Structures are given as C-alpha cells and as structure tokens.
Coordinates of C-alpha atoms and ligand atoms in Angstrom, one line a residue:
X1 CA -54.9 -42.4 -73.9
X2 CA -53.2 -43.9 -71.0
X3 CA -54.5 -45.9 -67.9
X4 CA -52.8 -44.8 -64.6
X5 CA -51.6 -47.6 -62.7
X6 CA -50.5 -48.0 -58.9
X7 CA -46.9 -49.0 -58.1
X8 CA -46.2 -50.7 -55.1
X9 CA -43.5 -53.8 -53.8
X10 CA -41.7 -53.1 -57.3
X11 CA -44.6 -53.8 -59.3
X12 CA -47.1 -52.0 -61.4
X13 CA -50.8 -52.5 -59.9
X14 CA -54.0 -52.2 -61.8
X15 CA -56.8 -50.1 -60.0
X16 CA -59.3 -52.3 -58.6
X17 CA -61.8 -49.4 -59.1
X18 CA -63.4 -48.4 -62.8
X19 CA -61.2 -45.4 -64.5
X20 CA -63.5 -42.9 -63.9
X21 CA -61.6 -39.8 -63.6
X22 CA -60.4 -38.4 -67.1
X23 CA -56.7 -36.8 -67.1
X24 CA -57.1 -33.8 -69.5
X25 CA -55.0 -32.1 -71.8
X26 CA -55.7 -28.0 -70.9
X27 CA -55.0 -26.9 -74.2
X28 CA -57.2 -28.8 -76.4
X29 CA -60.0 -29.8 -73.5
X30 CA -59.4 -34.0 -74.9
X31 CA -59.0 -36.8 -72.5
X32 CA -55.7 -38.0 -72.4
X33 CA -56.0 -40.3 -69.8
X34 CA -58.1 -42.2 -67.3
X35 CA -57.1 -43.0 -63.5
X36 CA -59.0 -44.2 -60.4
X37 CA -58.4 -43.5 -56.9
X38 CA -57.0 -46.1 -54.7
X39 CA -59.0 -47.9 -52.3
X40 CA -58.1 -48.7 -48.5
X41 CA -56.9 -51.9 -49.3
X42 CA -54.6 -51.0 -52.1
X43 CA -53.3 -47.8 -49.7
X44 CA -53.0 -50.5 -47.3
X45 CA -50.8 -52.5 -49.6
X46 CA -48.6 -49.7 -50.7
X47 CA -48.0 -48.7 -47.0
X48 CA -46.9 -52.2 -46.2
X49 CA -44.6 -52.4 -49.4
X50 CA -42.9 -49.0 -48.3
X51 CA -42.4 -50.3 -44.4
X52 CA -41.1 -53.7 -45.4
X53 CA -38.7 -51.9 -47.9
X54 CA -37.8 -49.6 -45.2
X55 CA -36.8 -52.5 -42.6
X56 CA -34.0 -53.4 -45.3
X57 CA -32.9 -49.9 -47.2
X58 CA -32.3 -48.1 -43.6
X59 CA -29.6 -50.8 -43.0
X60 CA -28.2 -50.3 -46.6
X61 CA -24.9 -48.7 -46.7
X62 CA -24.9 -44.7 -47.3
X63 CA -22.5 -44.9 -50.2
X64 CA -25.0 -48.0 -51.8
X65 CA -28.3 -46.0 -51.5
X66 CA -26.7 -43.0 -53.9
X67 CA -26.0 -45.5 -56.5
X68 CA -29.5 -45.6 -57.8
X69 CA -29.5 -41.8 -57.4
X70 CA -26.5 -41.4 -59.7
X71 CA -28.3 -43.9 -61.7
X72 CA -31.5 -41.7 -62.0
X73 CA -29.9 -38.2 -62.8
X74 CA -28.4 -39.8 -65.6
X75 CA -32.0 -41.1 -66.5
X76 CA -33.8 -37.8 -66.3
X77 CA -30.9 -36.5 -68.3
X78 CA -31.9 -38.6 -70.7
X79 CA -35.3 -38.5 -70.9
X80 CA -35.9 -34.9 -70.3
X81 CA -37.7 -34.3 -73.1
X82 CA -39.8 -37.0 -73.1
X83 CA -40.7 -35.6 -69.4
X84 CA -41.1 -32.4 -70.3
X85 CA -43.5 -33.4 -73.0
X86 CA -45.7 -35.1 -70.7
X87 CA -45.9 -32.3 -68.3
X88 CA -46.8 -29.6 -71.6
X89 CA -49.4 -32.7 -72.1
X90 CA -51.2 -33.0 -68.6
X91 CA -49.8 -29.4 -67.0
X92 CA -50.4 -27.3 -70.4
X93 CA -47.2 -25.3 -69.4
X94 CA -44.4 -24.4 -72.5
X95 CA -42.2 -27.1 -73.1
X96 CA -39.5 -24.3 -72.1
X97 CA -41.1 -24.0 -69.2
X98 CA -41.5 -27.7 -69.0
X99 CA -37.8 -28.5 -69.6
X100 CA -36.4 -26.0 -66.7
X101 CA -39.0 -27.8 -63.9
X102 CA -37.5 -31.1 -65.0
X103 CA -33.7 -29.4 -64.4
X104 CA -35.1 -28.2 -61.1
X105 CA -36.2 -32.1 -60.2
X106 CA -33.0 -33.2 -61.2
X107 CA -30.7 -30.6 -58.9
X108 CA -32.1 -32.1 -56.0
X109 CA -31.5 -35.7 -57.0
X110 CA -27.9 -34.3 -57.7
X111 CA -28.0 -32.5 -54.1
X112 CA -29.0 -35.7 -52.5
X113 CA -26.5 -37.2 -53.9
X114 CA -24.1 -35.6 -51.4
X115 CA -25.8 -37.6 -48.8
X116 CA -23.2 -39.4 -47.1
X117 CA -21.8 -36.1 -46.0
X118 CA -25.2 -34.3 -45.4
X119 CA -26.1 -36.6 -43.2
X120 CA -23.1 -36.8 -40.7
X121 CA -23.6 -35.1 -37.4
X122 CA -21.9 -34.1 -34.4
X123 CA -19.1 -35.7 -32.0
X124 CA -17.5 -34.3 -28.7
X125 CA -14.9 -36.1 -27.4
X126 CA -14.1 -35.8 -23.7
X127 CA -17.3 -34.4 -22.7
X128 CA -15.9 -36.0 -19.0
X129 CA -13.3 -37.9 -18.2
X130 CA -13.9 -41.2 -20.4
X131 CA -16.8 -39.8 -21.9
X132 CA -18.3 -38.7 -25.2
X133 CA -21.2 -37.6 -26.6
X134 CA -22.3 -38.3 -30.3
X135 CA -25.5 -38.0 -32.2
X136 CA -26.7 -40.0 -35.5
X137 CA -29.5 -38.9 -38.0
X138 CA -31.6 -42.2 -38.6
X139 CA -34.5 -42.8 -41.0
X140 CA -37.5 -41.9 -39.7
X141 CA -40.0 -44.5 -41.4
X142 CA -42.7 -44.8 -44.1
X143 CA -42.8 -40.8 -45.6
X144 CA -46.1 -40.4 -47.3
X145 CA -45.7 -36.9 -50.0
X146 CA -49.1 -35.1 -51.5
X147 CA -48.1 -32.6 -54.7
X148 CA -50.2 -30.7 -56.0
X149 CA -51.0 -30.1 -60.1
X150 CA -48.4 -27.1 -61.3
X151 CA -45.5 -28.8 -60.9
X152 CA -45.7 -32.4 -61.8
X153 CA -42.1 -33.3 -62.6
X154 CA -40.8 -31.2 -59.9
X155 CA -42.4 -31.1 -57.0
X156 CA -41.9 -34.3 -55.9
X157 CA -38.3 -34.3 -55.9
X158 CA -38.5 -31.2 -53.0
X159 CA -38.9 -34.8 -51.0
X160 CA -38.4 -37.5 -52.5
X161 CA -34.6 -38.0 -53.1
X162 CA -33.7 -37.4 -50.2
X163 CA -35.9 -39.3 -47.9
X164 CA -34.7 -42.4 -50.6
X165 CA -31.5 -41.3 -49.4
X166 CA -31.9 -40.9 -45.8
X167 CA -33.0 -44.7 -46.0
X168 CA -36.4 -44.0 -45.6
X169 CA -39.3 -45.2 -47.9
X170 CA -41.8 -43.4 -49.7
X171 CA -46.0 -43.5 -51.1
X172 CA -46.0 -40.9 -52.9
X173 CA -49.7 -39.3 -54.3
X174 CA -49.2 -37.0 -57.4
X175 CA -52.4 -34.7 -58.1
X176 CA -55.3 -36.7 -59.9
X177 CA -55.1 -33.8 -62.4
X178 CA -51.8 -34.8 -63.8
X179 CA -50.8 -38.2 -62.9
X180 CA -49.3 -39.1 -66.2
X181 CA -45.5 -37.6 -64.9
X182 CA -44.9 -39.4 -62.1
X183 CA -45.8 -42.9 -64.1
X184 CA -43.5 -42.0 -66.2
X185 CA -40.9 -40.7 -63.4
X186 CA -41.5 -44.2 -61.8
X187 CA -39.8 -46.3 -64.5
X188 CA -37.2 -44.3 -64.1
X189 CA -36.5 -44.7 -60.8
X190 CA -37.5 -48.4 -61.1
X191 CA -34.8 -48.6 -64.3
X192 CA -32.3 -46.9 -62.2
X193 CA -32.5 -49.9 -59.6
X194 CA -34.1 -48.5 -56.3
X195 CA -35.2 -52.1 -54.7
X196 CA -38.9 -53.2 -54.1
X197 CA -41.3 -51.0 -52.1
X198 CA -38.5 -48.2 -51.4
X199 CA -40.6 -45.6 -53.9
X200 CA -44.5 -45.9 -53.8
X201 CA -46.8 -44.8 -56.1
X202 CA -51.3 -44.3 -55.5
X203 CA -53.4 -42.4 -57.4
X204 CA -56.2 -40.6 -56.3
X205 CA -57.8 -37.0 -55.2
X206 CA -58.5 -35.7 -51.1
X207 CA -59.6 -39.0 -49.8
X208 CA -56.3 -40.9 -50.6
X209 CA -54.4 -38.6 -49.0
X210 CA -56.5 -38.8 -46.1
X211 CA -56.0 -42.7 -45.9
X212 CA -52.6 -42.0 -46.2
X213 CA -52.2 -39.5 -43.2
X214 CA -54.1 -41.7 -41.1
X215 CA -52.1 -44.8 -41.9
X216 CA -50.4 -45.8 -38.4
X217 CA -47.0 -47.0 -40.6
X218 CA -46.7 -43.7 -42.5
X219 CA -44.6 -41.6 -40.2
X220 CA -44.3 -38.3 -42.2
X221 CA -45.9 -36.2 -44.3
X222 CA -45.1 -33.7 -46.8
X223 CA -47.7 -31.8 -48.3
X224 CA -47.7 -28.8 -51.3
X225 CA -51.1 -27.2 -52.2
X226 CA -53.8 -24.9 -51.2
X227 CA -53.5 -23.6 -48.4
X228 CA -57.2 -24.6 -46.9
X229 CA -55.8 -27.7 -47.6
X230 CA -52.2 -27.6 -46.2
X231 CA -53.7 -26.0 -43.1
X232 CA -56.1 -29.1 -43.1
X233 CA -53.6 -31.6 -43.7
X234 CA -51.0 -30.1 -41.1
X235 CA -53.8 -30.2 -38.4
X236 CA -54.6 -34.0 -39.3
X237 CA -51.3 -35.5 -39.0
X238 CA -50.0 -33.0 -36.1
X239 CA -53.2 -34.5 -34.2
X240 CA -52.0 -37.8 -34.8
X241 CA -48.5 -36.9 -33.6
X242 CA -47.1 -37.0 -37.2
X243 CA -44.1 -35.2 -38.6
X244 CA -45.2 -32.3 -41.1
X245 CA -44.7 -29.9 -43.2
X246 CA -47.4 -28.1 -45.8
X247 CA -46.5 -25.9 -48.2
X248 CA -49.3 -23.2 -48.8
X249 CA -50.7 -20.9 -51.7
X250 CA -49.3 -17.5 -52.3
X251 CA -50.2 -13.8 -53.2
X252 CA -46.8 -12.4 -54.1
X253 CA -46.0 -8.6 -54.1
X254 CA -43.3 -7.1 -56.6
X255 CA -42.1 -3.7 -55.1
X256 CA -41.1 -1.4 -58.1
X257 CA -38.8 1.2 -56.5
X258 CA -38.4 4.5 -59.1
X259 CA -34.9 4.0 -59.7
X260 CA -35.3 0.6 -61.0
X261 CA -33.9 -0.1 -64.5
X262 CA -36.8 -0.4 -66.6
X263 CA -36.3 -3.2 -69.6
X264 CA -35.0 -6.5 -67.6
X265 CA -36.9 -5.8 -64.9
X266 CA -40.2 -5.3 -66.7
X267 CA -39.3 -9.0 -68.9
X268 CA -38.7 -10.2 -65.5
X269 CA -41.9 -9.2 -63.7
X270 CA -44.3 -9.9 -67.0
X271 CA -42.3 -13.3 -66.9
X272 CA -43.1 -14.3 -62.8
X273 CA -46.4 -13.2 -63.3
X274 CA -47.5 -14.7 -66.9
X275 CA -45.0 -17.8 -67.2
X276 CA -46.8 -21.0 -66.3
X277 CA -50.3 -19.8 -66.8
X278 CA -49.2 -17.4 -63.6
X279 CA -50.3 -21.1 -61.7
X280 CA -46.9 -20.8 -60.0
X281 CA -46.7 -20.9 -56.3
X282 CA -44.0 -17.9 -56.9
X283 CA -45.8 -16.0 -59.1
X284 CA -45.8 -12.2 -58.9
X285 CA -49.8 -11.2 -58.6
X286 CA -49.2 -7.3 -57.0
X287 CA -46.8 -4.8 -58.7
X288 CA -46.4 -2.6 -56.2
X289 CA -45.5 0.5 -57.8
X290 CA -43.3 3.0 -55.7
X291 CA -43.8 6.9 -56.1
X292 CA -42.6 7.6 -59.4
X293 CA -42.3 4.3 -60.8
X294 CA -45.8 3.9 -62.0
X295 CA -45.0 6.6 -64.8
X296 CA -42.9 4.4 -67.1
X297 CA -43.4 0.8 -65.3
X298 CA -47.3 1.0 -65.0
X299 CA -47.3 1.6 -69.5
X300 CA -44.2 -1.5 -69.9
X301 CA -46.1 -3.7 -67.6
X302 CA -49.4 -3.5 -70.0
X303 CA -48.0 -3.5 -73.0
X304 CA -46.0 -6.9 -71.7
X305 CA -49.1 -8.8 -70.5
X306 CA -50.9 -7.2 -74.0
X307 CA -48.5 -8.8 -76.5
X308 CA -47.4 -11.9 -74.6
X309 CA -48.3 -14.8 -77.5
X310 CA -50.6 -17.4 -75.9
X311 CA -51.4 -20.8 -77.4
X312 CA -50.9 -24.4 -77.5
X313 CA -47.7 -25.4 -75.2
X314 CA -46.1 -27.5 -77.8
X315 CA -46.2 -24.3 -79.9
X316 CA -44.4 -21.3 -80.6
X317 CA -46.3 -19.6 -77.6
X318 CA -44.6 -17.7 -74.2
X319 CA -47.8 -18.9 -71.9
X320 CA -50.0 -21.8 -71.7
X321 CA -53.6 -22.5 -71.1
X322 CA -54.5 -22.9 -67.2
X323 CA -55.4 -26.3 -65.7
X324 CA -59.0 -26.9 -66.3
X325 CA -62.5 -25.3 -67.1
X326 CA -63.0 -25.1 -63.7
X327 CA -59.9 -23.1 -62.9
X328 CA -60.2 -20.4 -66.1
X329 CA -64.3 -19.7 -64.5
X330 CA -62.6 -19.3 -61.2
X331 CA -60.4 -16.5 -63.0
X332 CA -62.7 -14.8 -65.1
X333 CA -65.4 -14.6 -62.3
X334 CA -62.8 -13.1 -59.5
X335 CA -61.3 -10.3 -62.4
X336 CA -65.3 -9.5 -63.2
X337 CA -65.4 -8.9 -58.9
X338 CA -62.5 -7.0 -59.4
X339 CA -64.5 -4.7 -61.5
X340 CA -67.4 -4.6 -59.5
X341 CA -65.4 -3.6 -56.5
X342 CA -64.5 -0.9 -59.0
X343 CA -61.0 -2.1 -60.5
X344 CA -60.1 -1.5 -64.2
X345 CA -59.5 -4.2 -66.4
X346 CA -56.3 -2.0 -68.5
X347 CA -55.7 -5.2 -70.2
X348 CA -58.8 -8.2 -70.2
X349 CA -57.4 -11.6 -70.9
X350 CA -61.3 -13.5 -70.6
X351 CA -62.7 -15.5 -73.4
X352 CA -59.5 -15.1 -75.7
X353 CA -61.1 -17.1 -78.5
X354 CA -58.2 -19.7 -78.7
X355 CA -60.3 -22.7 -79.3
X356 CA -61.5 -25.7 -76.9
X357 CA -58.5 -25.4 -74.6
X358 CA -58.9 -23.6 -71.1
X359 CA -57.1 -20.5 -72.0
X360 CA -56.7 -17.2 -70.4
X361 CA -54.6 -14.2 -72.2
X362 CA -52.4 -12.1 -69.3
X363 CA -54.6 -9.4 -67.7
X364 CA -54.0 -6.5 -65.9
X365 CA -55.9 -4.9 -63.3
X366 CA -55.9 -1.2 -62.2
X367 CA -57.4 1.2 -59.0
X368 CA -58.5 -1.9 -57.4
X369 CA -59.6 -0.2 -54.2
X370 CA -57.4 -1.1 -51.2
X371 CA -60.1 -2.4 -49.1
X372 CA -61.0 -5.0 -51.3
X373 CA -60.2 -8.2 -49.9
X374 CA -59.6 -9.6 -53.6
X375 CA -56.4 -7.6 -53.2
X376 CA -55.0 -10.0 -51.0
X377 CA -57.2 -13.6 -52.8
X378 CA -55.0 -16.1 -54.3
X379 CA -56.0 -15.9 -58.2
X380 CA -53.5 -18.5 -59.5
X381 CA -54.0 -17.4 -62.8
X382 CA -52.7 -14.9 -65.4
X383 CA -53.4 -11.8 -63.7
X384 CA -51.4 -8.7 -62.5
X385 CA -52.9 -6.3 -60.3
X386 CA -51.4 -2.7 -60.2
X387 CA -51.2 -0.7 -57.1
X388 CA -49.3 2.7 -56.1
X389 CA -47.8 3.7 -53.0
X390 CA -45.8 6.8 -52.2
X391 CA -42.8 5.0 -49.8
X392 CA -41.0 2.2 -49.4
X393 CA -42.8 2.1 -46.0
X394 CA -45.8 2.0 -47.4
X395 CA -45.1 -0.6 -49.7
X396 CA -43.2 -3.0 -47.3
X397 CA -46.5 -2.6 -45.2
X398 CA -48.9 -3.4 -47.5
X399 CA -46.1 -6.9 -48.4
X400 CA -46.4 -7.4 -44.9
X401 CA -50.7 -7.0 -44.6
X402 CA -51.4 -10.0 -46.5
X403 CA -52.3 -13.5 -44.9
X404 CA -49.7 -15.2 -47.1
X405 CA -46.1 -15.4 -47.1
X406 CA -44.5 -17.0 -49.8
X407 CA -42.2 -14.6 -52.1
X408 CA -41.6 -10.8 -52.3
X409 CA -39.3 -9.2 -54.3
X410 CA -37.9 -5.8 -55.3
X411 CA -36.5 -4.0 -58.0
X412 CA -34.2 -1.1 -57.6
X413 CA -30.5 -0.3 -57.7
X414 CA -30.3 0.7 -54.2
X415 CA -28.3 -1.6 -52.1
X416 CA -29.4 0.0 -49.1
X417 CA -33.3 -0.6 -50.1
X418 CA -32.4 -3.8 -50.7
X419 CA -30.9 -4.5 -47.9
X420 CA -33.8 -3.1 -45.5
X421 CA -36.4 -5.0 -47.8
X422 CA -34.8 -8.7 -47.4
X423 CA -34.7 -8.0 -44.1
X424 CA -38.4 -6.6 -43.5
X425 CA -40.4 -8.1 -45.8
X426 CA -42.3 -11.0 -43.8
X427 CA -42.1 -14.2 -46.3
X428 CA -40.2 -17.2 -47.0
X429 CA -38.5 -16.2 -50.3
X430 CA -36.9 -13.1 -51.2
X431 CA -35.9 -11.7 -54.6
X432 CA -33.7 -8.7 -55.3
X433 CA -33.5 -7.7 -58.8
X434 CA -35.0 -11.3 -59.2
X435 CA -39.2 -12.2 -60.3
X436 CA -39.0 -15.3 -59.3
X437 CA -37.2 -16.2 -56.3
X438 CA -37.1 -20.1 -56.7
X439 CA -34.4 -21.9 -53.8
X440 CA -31.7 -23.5 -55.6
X441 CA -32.2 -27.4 -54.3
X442 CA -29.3 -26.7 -51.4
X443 CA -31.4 -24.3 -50.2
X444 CA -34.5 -24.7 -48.3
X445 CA -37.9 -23.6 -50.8
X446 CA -39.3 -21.3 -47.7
X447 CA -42.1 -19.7 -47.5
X448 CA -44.2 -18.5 -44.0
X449 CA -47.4 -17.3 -42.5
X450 CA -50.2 -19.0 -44.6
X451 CA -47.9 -20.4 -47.2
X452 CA -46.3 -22.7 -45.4
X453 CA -47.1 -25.0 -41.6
X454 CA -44.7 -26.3 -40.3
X455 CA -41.0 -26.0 -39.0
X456 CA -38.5 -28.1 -41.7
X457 CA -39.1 -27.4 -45.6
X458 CA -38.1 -29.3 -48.8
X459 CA -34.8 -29.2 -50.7
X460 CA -31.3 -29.5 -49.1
X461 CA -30.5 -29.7 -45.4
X462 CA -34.0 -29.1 -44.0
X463 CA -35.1 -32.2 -46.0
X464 CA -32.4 -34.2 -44.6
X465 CA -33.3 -33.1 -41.5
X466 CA -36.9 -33.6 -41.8
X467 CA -36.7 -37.0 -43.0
X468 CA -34.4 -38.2 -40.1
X469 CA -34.5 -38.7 -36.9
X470 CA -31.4 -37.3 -34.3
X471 CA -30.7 -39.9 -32.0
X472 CA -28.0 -38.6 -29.2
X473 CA -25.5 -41.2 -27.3
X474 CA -23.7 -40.5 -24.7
X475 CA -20.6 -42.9 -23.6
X476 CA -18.3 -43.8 -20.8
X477 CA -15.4 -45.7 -21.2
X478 CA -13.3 -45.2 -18.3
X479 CA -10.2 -46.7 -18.4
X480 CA -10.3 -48.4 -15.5
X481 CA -12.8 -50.8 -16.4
X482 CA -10.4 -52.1 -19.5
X483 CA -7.9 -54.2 -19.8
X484 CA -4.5 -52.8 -20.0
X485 CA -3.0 -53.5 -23.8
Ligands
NAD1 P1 -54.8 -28.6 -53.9 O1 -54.7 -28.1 -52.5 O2 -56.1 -28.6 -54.5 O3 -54.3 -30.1 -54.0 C1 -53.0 -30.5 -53.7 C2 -52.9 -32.0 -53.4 O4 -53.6 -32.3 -52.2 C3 -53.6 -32.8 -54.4 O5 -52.8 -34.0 -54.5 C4 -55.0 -33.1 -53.9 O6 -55.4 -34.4 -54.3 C5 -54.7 -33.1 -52.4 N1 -55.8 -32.5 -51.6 C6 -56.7 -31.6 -51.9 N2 -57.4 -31.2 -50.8 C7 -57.0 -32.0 -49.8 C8 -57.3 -32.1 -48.4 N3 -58.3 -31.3 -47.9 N4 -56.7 -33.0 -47.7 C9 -55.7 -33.7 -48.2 N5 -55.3 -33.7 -49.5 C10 -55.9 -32.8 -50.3 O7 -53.8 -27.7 -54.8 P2 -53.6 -27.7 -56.4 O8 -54.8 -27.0 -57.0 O9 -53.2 -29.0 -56.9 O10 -52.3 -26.7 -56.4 C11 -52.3 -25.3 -56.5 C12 -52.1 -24.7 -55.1 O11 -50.8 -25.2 -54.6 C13 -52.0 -23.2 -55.2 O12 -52.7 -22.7 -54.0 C14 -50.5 -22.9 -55.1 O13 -50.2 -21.7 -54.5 C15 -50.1 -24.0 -54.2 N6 -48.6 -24.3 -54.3 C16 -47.8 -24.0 -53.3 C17 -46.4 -24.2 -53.4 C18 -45.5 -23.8 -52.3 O14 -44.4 -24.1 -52.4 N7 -46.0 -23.0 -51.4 C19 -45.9 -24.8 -54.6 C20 -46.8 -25.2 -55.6 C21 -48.2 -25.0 -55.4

C-alpha cells in the first residue's frame, strides 16, 4: 500500500487533503494505494517551483541540461523492471507489454538527448548589405502535461524530455488511476540530478488539471485522453491564449485486402486489437474485410481472439484485465447494444469467470449493421468488430466516415494499394503491413480529426518545436559605422 505524494522545488510533499481515492490493482480488484488531489494552494506551489526553476535552467548551457538526460536513460535502463512492474501493478497490462512502454519512454529521453542540434535554427547572411537575419528557439515557460491511465510510464515522456531539455520546466499530472509510475519515475529523474522545481509532480483527477490550465504561469499544455476531454481542455487553454495540443481517443480500422498473407498478419491484427486490454489509443477496433478476404481472415481472426490466454499480468497470460469495474460495465453493456442493434457476438468475452479482477476475454463482433452509430463509438476495450466491403473504395470510405482519426492500417502485398491507402486514408498514423502503427520517438505520434486538437504533436521535432518559442533577429552592421582594424 503506498501513499502518493506531491513533488515540487525538489522535494517530496505530503497531500494536505485525506487519501481518499484508492489506486487499484485491475487484476485482483485490491487497493494498492491511496492518493489525494491537490488543492489550489499546493497547485499554486508547484507552479511557482517550476517558474522559479525555469528563470535559472533556460540560461543553463545546452550541452549541461542533457547531462541529467544521459543520466536518466541510464536510470530507466536500470530500473526497467522494477517500472514495468509497477505499471502490470496499477495498469494491469503484461509485464511484456509493460517492459516495451518503458523502452518507448526511454527512446525519447534518448531523442532528446540530441537537443543541442535539434534545437539550432536558421541564419542568412547578407540578407542586405551589412545585414543578417537569424532566429533562436527559446523556452517557452512553465509546461503543464495531463496523461491519461494506459500508458503510465510512457506517455509522459511524448513531453517531458524534451521540454526539460528545451530549458523549460514542467508540472506534470499523471491519471489518478495510476499514479504509482510516475512517483516512481520521479526519483529517477531526481537521482539523475535535474535541479529543484525543473520537473513537477500533482496528483489529482479533472479539477487539477483545470487549476493547472488556468494557472497565469503555466504557458503550455499538453494533454492525452478522451477526446470529450481533449476537446474540452484545448478550448480552455486556447481561450486563455495558451499553447496546446490534445491528443484524442481513437476508433481504428484495419483494411484486410484479399491478397494479404494470412498468418503474420492475422498475429498482428489479434495482437493491436487484444494487447493491452485493447485500451490502446492505437488499437485496431474494425477489421475491415475486403472482398474475398473475409473467407479465410473472418475464421483466423475468431479463432485468435478465442484462444488468446487471459489472466493475471504478472502471469503466463498474452492480455490483461481492463482498468476498473467501471470500464469492463462500460464494455459489456456497449457489446450487449451491439446485439440489440442486431450484431453477433461470434466470439463473447463478458463475465469470463477469472476471479475479483476486472477482466474481459477478446470478443468478436459480427453483421453489426452499418447504420449503427456503435460502429464508429470508441469501446477501449477488447473487442473486434468485423465488417465486409467489396472494394478498396469502399473500405477507404468507410476509414474516412468516422469522427476519429488516429491510426489505419492495411494489409496486402500490393505496393500500389499501399501506396493509394497511405495517401487516402484521413488519420494521423498509418500502418502498412503493420497493426500497430506506433511513431518511433523522432517521429511525431500524429493523429487528426477527433483524435487530436491542435497543430504541434509529441515526440521528436514537433516537441522541440512546441516547447519553444522562435524568436527572429534581424541585424545591420554596416561597415561604416566601425572602426577600421
Ligand atoms: P480521460 O480523458 O478520462 O483522462 C485523461 C486525463 O485527463 C486524466 O489525467 C484525467 O484526470 C484528466 N481529465 C479527465 N477529464 C478532464 C477534463 N474534462 N478536463 C481536464 N482534464 C481531464 O482519459 P483516460 O480514460 O485516462 O484515457 C483513455 C483515453 O485516452 C482513450 O479515449 C484513449 O483513446 C485516449 N488516448 C489517446 C492517445 C492518443 O495519442 N491519441 C493516447 C493514449 C490514450
């Protein structure tokens, strides 16, 4: 049982509110920990710790504020397991699964690393006679980060490392479902020797991040979650002339062409749309079944989600239990709509038997009828709905027909299908050949339409960016005006 503490100025802070809010682990249903939600004053103070910091860091040399970045990847490295069994703990998530988000967290401490080049920009000499024109990125201030619960370990580092390297500070909130990570993430960036106030930590639900947003010091905020919420959170802090950027909630199609080979591709989809519970931001929900390829990819697909072994994460299992009580209801009740709006269930993951934990077995869903708006919901659970089309034109319009726009993918061996598909398919991440189309850290993690407001992303040079501010000069020097040497 652990208390979650607040970490501001370098120090570890006791809530001044009772620990009310329990921190659960999924599979078993037990408290693990308790955590309270900061109050205005201690928001206050974390906000203050992360400016003062800032007046300092941004004036630290660029090669100085990678040294406790260096310092860190070495840390994670060596504590990876410990991590990743805190996130099976909290998440519920395999530690497999666990493991390869903490490797994801540490790429982008490694790409941030490169931040004395990232962060040079451009020079023209000679512009006019005796003049030049030059611009500098700058720290833009206090960044204030909201992550949601799937991703506890990795997540945050979409943002954080590179705004620590940038020279800006950071209060960061992690989800008051699984806070445990990020205390534990904390000493490490404290042991690797970031100074004082640079990295901020408050606990807390909604309301925190609303005192955070609204904080006149905090100058940018980076958001990943629902996306009622992101849309919420983008139209708060754009309103109060904030910088932005809100990553959504998904519905991801999997096009299925018929010449796709059939037994990597059908581990691969089963695996984007089962691994992590299916509570992945990237995980496949529609297989969209091309012409023939229902025949032999409809009977693999079932017969993956039927003998995929669920259980306890620190087990012999391939999928985990999902978040919370609350979450497996929401599940079960939307598949039992599904089947009033006259779906079949081919394969029925509900009430799987597996104890006190909040399990869900994979399910598959058939003949949901196009109409249904459930087609397009945002189940972020374990579930795979099948639907056939006859073209590729049909199936690129129904990818294209949905509200969200996070991933789409295809499976074939035609290069010229996948060539039209990457460049018609209306979302943020493409995968060819590929279930889960996850941006390596020196790329961008995209997404569009109602997965994502805003213009800059996480990860790689679009974080630089959005953490910075581009300041031009322009100079005259003419040579007139010096003395001769
Ligand atoms: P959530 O929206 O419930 O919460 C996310 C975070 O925002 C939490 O820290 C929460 O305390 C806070 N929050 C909740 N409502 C808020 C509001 N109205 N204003 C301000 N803050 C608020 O999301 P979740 O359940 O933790 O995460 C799952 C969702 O996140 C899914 O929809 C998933 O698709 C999405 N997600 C998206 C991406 C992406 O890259 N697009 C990545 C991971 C998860």
């Amino acid at each position: 049982m652990q208390e979650v503490f607040h970490y501001w100025g370098g120090e570890w802070r006791r809530p001044e509110a009772a620990f009310a809010e329990a921190v659960i682990d999924p599979a078993r249903g037990e408290k693990v920990g308790s955590l309270a939600g900061a109050t205005a004053g201690e928001v206050n103070s974390a906000v203050e710790a992360a400016q003062a910091a800032y007046r300092e860091w941004r004036r630290a040399a660029v090669t100085e504020r990678v040294q406790p970045l260096f310092r860190l990847k070495a840390i994670l490295e060596r504590d990876l397991e410990a991590l990743a069994r805190t996130i099976t703990l909290e998440c519920g998530k395999t530690l497999a699964e666990s493991r390869g988000e903490m490797r994801r967290a540490i790429e982008n401490v490694e790409t941030a690393c490169g931040i004395p080049m990232l962060i040079q920009s451009g020079f023209n000499e000679n512009i006019a006679p005796g003049m030049d024109e030059f611009s500098i990125r700058q720290p833009l201030g206090v960044a204030a980060m909201l992550c949601p619960f799937n991703f506890p370990g990795m997540i945050p580092f979409w943002f954080l490392p590179y705004a620590v390297a940038v020279g800006s500070s950071v209060v960061l909130k992690p989800s008051e479902r699984v806070p445990l990570t990020m205390q534990m993430l904390m000493q490490g960036m404290q042991e690797a020797g970031l100074p004082a106030g640079v990295v901020n930590i408050v606990n807390g639900g909604r309301e925190v991040s609303e005192m955070l947003i609204d904080h006149p010091l905090v100058r940018s905020v980076s958001f990943v979650g629902s996306s009622a919420a992101a849309r919420a959170v983008y139209a708060r802090a754009a309103a109060q002339g904030k910088r932005v950027q809100c990553q959504g909630g998904a519905k991801n199609p999997i096009v299925i062409l018929p010449d796709a080979e059939l037994e990597t591709s059908t581990a691969v989809i089963a695996d984007s749309a089962f691994g992590c519970a299916g509570q992945r931001c990237l995980a496949a929900s529609v297989a969209v079944m091309v012409g023939e390829a229902k025949r032999e990819f409809g009977e693999a697909l079932r017969e993956a989600a039927a003998t995929r072994k669920t259980g306890n994460g620190f087990e012999d299992v391939q999928m985990g239990p999902v978040i919370s009580e609350g979450s497996r209801e929401r599940i079960e009740r939307l598949v039992g709509e599904m089947e009033s709006a006259g779906a079949r269930v081919s394969v029925d993951g509900r009430r799987p038997g597996l104890g006190a934990g909040y399990f869900v077995r994979p399910t598959v869903v058939e003949k949901l009828p196009e109409e249904s708006p459930l087609l397009r919901t945002e189940i972020f659970g374990p579930v795979l709905t099948l639907v056939e089309k006859p073209t590729i034109e049909a199936a690129l319009e129904f990818v294209n027909s949905g509200a969200y726009g996070n991933m789409a993918c295809l499976f074939t061996r035609s290069g010229e299908a996948a060539r039209r598909f990457r460049s018609e398919a209306e979302v943020g991440n493409v995968g060819i050949n590929v279930g889960v189309a996850a941006p390596m850290s020196f790329f961008p993690f995209s997404g569009a339409r109602e997965s994502f407001f805003g213009d800059l992303h996480g990860q790689g040079m679009d974080a630089v960016r959005f953490f910075t501010n581009e300041k031009v000069v322009v100079e005259r020097w003419p040579r007139e005006w010096s003395r001769k040497f």
